[in-house]
PDB file of C-alpha atoms in Angstrom:
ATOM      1  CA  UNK A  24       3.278  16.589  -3.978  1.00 58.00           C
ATOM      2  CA  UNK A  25       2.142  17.021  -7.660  1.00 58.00           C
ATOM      3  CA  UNK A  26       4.768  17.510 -10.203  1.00 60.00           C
ATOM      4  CA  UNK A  27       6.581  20.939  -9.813  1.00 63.00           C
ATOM      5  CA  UNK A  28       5.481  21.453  -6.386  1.00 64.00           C
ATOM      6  CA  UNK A  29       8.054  20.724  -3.238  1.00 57.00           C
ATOM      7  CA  UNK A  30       7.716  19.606   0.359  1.00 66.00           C
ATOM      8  CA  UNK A  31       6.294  22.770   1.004  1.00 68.00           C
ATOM      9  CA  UNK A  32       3.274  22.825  -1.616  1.00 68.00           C
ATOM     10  CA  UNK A  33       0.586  20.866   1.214  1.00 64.00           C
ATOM     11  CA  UNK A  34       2.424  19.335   3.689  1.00 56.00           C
ATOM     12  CA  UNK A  35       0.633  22.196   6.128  1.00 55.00           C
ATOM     13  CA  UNK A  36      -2.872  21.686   5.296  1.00 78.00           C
ATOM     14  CA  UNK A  37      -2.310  17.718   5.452  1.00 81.00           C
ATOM     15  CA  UNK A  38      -0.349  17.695   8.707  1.00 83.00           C
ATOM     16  CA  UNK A  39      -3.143  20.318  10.278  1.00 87.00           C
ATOM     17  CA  UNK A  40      -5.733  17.668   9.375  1.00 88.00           C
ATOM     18  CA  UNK A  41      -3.380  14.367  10.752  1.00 90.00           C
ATOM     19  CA  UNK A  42      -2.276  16.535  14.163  1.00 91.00           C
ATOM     20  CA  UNK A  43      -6.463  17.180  14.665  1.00 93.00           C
ATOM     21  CA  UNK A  44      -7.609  13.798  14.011  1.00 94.00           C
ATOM     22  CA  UNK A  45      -4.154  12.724  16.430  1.00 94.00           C
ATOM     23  CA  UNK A  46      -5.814  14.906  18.690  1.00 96.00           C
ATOM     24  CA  UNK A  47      -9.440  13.751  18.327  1.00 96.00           C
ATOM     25  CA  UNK A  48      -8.316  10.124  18.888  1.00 95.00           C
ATOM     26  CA  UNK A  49      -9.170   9.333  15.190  1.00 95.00           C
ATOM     27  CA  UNK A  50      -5.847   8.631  14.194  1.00 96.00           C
ATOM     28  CA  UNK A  51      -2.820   7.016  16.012  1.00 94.00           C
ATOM     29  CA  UNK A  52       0.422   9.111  17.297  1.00 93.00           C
ATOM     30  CA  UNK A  53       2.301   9.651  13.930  1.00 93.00           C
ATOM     31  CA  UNK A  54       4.974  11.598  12.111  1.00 93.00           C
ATOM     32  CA  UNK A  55       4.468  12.876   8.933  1.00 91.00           C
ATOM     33  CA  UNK A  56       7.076  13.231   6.322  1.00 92.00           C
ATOM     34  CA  UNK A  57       7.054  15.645   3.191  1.00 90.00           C
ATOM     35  CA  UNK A  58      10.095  14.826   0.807  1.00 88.00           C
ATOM     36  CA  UNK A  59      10.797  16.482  -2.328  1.00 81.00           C
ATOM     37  CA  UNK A  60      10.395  14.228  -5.381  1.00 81.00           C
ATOM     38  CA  UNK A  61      11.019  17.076  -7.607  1.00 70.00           C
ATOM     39  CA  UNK A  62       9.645  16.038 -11.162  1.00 68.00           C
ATOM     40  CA  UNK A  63      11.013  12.233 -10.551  1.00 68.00           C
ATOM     41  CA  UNK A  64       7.207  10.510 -10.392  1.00 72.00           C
ATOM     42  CA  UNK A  65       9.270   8.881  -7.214  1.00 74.00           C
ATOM     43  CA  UNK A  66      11.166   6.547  -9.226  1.00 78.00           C
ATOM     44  CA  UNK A  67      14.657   6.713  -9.867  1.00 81.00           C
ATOM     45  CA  UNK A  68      17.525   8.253  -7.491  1.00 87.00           C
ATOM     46  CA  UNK A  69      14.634  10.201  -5.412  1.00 90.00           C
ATOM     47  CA  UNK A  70      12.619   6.223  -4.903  1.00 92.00           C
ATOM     48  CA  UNK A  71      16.191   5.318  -3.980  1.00 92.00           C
ATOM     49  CA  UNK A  72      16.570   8.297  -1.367  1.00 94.00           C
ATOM     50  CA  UNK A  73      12.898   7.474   0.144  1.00 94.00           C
ATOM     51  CA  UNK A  74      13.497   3.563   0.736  1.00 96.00           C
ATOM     52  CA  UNK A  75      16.873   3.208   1.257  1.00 96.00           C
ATOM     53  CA  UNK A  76      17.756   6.512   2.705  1.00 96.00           C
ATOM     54  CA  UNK A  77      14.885   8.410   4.557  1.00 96.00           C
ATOM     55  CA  UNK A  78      12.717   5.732   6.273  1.00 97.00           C
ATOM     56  CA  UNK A  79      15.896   4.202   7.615  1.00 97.00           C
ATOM     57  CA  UNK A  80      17.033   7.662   8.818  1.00 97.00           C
ATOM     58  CA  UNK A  81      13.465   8.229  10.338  1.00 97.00           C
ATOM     59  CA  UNK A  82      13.274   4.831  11.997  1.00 97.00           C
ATOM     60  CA  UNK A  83      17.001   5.042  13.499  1.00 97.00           C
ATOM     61  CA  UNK A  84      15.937   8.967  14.528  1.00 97.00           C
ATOM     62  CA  UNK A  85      12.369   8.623  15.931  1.00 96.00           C
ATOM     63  CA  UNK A  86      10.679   5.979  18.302  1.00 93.00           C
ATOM     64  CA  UNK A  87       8.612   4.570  15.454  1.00 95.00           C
ATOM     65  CA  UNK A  88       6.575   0.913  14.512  1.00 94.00           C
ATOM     66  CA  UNK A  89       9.846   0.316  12.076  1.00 95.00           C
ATOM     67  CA  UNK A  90       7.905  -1.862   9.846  1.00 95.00           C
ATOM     68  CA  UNK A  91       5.223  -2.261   7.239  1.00 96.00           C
ATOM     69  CA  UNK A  92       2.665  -2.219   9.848  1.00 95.00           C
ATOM     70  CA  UNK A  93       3.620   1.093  11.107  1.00 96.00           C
ATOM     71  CA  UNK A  94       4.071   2.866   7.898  1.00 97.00           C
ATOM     72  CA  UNK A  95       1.476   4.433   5.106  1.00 98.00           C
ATOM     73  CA  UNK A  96       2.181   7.245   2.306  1.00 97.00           C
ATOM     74  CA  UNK A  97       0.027   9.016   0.276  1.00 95.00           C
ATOM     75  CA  UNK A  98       0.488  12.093  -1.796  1.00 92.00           C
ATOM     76  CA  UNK A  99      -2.076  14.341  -4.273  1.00 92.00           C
ATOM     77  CA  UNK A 100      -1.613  13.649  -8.430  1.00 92.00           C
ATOM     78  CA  UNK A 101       1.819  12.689  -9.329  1.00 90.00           C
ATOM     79  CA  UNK A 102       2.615  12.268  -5.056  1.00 91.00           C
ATOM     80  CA  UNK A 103      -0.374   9.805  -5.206  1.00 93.00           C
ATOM     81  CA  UNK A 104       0.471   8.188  -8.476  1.00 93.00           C
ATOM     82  CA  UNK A 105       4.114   7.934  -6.694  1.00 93.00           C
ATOM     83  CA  UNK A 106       2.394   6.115  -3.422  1.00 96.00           C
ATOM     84  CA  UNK A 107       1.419   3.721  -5.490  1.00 96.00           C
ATOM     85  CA  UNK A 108       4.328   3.133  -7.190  1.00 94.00           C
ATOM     86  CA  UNK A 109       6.312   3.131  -4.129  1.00 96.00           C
ATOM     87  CA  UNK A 110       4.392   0.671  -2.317  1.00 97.00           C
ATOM     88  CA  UNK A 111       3.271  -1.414  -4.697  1.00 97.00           C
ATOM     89  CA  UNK A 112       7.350  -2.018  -5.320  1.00 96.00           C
ATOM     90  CA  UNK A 113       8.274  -2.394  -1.961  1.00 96.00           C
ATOM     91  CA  UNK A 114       5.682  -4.291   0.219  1.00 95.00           C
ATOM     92  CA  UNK A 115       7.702  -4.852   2.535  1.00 96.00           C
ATOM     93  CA  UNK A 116       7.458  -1.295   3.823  1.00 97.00           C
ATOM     94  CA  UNK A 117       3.867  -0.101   3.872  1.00 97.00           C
ATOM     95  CA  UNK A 118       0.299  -1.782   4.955  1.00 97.00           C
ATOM     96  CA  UNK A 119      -1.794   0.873   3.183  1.00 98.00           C
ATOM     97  CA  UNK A 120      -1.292   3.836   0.667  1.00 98.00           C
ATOM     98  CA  UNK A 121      -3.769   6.217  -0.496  1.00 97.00           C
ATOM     99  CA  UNK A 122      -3.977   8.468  -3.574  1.00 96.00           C
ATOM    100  CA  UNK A 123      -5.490  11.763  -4.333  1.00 95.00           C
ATOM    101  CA  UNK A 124      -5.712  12.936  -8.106  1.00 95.00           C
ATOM    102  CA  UNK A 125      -3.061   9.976  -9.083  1.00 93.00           C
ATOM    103  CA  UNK A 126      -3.589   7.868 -12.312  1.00 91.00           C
ATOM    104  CA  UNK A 127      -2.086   4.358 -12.869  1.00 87.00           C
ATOM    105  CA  UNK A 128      -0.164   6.197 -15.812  1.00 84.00           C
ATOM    106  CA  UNK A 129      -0.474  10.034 -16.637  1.00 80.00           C
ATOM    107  CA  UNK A 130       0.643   9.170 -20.089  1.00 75.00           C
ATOM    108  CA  UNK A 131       0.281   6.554 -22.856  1.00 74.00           C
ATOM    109  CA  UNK A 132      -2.034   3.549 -22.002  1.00 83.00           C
ATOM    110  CA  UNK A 133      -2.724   2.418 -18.516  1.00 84.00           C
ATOM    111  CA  UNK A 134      -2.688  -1.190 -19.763  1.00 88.00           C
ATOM    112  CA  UNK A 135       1.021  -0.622 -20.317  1.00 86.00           C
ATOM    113  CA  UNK A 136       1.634   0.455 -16.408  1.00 89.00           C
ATOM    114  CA  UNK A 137       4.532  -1.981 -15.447  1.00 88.00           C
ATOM    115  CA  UNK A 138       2.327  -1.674 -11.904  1.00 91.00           C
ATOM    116  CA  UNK A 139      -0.140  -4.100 -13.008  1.00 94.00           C
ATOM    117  CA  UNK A 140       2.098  -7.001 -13.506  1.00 94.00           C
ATOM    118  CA  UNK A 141       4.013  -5.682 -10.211  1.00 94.00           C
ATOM    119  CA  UNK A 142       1.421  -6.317  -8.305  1.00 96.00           C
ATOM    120  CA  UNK A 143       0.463  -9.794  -9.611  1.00 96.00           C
ATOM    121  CA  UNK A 144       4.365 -10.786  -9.325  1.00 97.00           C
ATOM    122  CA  UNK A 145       3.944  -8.824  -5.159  1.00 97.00           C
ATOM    123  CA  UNK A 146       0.711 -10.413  -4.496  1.00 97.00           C
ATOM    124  CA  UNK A 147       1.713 -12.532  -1.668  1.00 96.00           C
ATOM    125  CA  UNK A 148       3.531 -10.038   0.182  1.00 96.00           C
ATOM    126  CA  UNK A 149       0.856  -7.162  -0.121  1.00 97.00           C
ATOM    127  CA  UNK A 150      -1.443 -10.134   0.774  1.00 96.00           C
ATOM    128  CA  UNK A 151       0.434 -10.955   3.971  1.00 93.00           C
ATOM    129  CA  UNK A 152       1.008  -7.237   5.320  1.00 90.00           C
ATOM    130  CA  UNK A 153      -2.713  -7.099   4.695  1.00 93.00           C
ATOM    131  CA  UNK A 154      -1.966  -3.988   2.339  1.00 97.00           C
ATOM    132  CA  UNK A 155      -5.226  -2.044   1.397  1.00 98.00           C
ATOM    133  CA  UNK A 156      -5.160   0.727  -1.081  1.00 98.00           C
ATOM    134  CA  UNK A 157      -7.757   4.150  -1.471  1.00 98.00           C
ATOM    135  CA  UNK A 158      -7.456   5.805  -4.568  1.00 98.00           C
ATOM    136  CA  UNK A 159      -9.539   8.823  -4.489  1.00 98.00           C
ATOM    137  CA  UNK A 160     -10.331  11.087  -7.752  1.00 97.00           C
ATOM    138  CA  UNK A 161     -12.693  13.504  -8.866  1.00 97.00           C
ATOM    139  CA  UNK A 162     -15.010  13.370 -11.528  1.00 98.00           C
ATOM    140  CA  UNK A 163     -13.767  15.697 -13.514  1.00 97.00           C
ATOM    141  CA  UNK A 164     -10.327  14.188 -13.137  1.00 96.00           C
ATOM    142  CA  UNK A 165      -9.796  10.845 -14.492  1.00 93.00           C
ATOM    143  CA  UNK A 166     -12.274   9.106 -12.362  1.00 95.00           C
ATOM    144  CA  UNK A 167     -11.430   5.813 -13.987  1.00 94.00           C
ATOM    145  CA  UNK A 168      -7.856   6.595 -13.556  1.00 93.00           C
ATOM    146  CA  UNK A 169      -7.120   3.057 -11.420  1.00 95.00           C
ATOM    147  CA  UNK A 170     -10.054   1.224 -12.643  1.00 95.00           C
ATOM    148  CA  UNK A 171      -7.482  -1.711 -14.185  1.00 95.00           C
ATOM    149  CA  UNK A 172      -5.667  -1.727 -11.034  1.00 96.00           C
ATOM    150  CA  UNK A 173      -8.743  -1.636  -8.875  1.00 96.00           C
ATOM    151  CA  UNK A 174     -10.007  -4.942 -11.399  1.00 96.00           C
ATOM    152  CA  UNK A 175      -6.236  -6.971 -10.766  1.00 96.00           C
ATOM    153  CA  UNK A 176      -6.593  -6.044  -7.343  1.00 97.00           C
ATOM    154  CA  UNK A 177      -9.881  -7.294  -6.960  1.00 97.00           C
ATOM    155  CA  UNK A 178      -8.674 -10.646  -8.943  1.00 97.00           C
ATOM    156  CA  UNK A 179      -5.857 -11.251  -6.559  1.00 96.00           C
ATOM    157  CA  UNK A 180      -7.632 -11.020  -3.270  1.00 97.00           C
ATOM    158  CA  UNK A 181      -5.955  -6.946  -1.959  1.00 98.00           C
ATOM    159  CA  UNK A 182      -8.013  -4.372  -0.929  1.00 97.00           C
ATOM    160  CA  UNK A 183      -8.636  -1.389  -3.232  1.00 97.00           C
ATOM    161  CA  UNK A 184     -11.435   1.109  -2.096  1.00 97.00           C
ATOM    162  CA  UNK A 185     -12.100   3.908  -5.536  1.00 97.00           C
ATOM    163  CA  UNK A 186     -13.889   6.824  -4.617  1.00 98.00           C
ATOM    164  CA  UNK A 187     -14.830   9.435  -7.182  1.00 98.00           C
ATOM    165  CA  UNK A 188     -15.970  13.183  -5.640  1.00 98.00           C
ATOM    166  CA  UNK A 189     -18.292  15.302  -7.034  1.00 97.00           C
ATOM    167  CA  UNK A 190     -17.694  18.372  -8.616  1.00 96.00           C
ATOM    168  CA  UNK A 191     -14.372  18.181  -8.638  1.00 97.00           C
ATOM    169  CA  UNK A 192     -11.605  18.821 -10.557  1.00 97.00           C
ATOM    170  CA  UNK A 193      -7.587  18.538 -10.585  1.00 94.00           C
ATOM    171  CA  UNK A 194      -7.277  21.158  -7.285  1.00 92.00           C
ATOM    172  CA  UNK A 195      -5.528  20.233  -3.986  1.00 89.00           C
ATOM    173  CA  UNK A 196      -7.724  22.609  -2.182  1.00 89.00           C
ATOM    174  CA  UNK A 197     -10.698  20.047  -2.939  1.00 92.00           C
ATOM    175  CA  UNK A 198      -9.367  17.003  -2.734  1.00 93.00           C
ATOM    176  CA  UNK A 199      -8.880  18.340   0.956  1.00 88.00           C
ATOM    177  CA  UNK A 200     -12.306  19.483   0.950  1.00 90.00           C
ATOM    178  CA  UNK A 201     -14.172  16.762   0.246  1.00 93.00           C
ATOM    179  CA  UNK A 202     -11.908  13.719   0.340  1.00 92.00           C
ATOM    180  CA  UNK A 203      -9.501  14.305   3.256  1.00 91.00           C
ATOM    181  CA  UNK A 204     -10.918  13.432   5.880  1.00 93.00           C
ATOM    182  CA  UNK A 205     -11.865   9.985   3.669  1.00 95.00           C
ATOM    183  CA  UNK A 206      -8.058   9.215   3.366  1.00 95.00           C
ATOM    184  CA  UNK A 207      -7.098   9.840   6.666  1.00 95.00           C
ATOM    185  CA  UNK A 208      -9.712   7.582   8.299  1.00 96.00           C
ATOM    186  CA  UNK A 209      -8.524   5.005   6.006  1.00 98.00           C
ATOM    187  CA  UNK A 210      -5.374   5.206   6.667  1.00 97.00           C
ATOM    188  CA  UNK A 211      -5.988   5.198  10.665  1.00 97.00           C
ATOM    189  CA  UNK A 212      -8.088   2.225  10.291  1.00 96.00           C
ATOM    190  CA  UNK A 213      -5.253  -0.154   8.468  1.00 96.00           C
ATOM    191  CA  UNK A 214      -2.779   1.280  11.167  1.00 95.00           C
ATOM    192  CA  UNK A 215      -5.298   0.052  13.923  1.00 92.00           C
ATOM    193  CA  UNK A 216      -5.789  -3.355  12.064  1.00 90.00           C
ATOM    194  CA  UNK A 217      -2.232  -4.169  11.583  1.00 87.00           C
ATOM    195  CA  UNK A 218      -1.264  -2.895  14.783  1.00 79.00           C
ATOM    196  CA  UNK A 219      -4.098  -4.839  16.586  1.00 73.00           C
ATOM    197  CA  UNK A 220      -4.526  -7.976  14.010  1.00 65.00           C
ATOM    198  CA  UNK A 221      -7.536 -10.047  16.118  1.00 57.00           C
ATOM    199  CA  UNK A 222      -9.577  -6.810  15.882  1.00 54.00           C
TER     200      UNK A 222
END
């Protein structure tokens, strides 16, 4: 979720759309997880509680894949800014993220990120769960939000698909719209290929 939002502020409309493409066959069985990051950016004690706390929790709870090829997270503005973060840190525990309305840094210069040299210094890991990243923004909000992550990304071999949408501004409710669909098929289609690795 963005910054002052909760759990609660989209994890309906994005589970409706995961539970019908489940349904449809479009994307693999799944459970989908809405923690509060609060106004954290997911770093900190709330980064802490996801890695160290929640996916264990989840994977000793549920019958999961209890790896990186089994796991994805995305989130809308500072939630997708936050699955970058999160999974850029820790390869070890995701093969894709996505990102609506997220920026490689919100504020000050994006050359600054401390991302950018994370992922040079995580290359070989990202590189060997066959991470892949979508970042997905609008036009009217910061469409070349990732564009120096996209370019180090590029440089070190790791999948990064950029989409910008039309007509579109900082809202949820189109993000949704007209990119939702886009992230979930991604995201089914790196679950597939890590699950299924000769495919």
């Amino acid at each position: 979720h963005g910054a002052g939002g909760s759990e609660k502020s989209d994890s309906a409309g994005f589970a409706s759309r995961v539970a019908a493409a489940v349904r449809s066959g479009r994307f693999p069985q799944a459970i989908c997880v809405f923690p509060n990051g609060g106004m954290s950016g997911y770093r900190g004690e709330v980064e802490s509680m996801i890695i160290d706390e929640l996916i264990p929790l989840i994977d000793n709870s549920y019958p999961t894949r209890a790896d990186a090829s089994g796991r994805v997270i995305c989130g809308f503005s500072m939630g997708g800014a936050g699955s970058v973060h999160l999974s850029i840190s820790h390869p070890e525990m995701f093969c894709a993220a996505g990102s609506w309305g997220g920026a490689l840094s919100f504020r000050g210069n994006p050359e600054d990120s401390p991302l950018l040299s994370l992922a040079k210094d995580h290359a070989e890991k990202l590189k060997r769960q066959q991470f892949a990243l979508i970042t997905i923004n609008g036009d009217q909000d910061r469409p070349q939000a990732f564009l120096l992550l996209q370019e180090t990304f590029r440089d070190l071999g790791i999948r990064h698909e950029t989409v910008i949408l039309d007509d579109t501004d900082h809202n949820l409710g189109k993000y949704y719209e007209r990119g939702g669909d886009l992230l979930i098929e991604f995201l089914a289609e790196r679950l597939e290929k890590t699950s299924n690795p000769s495919r």
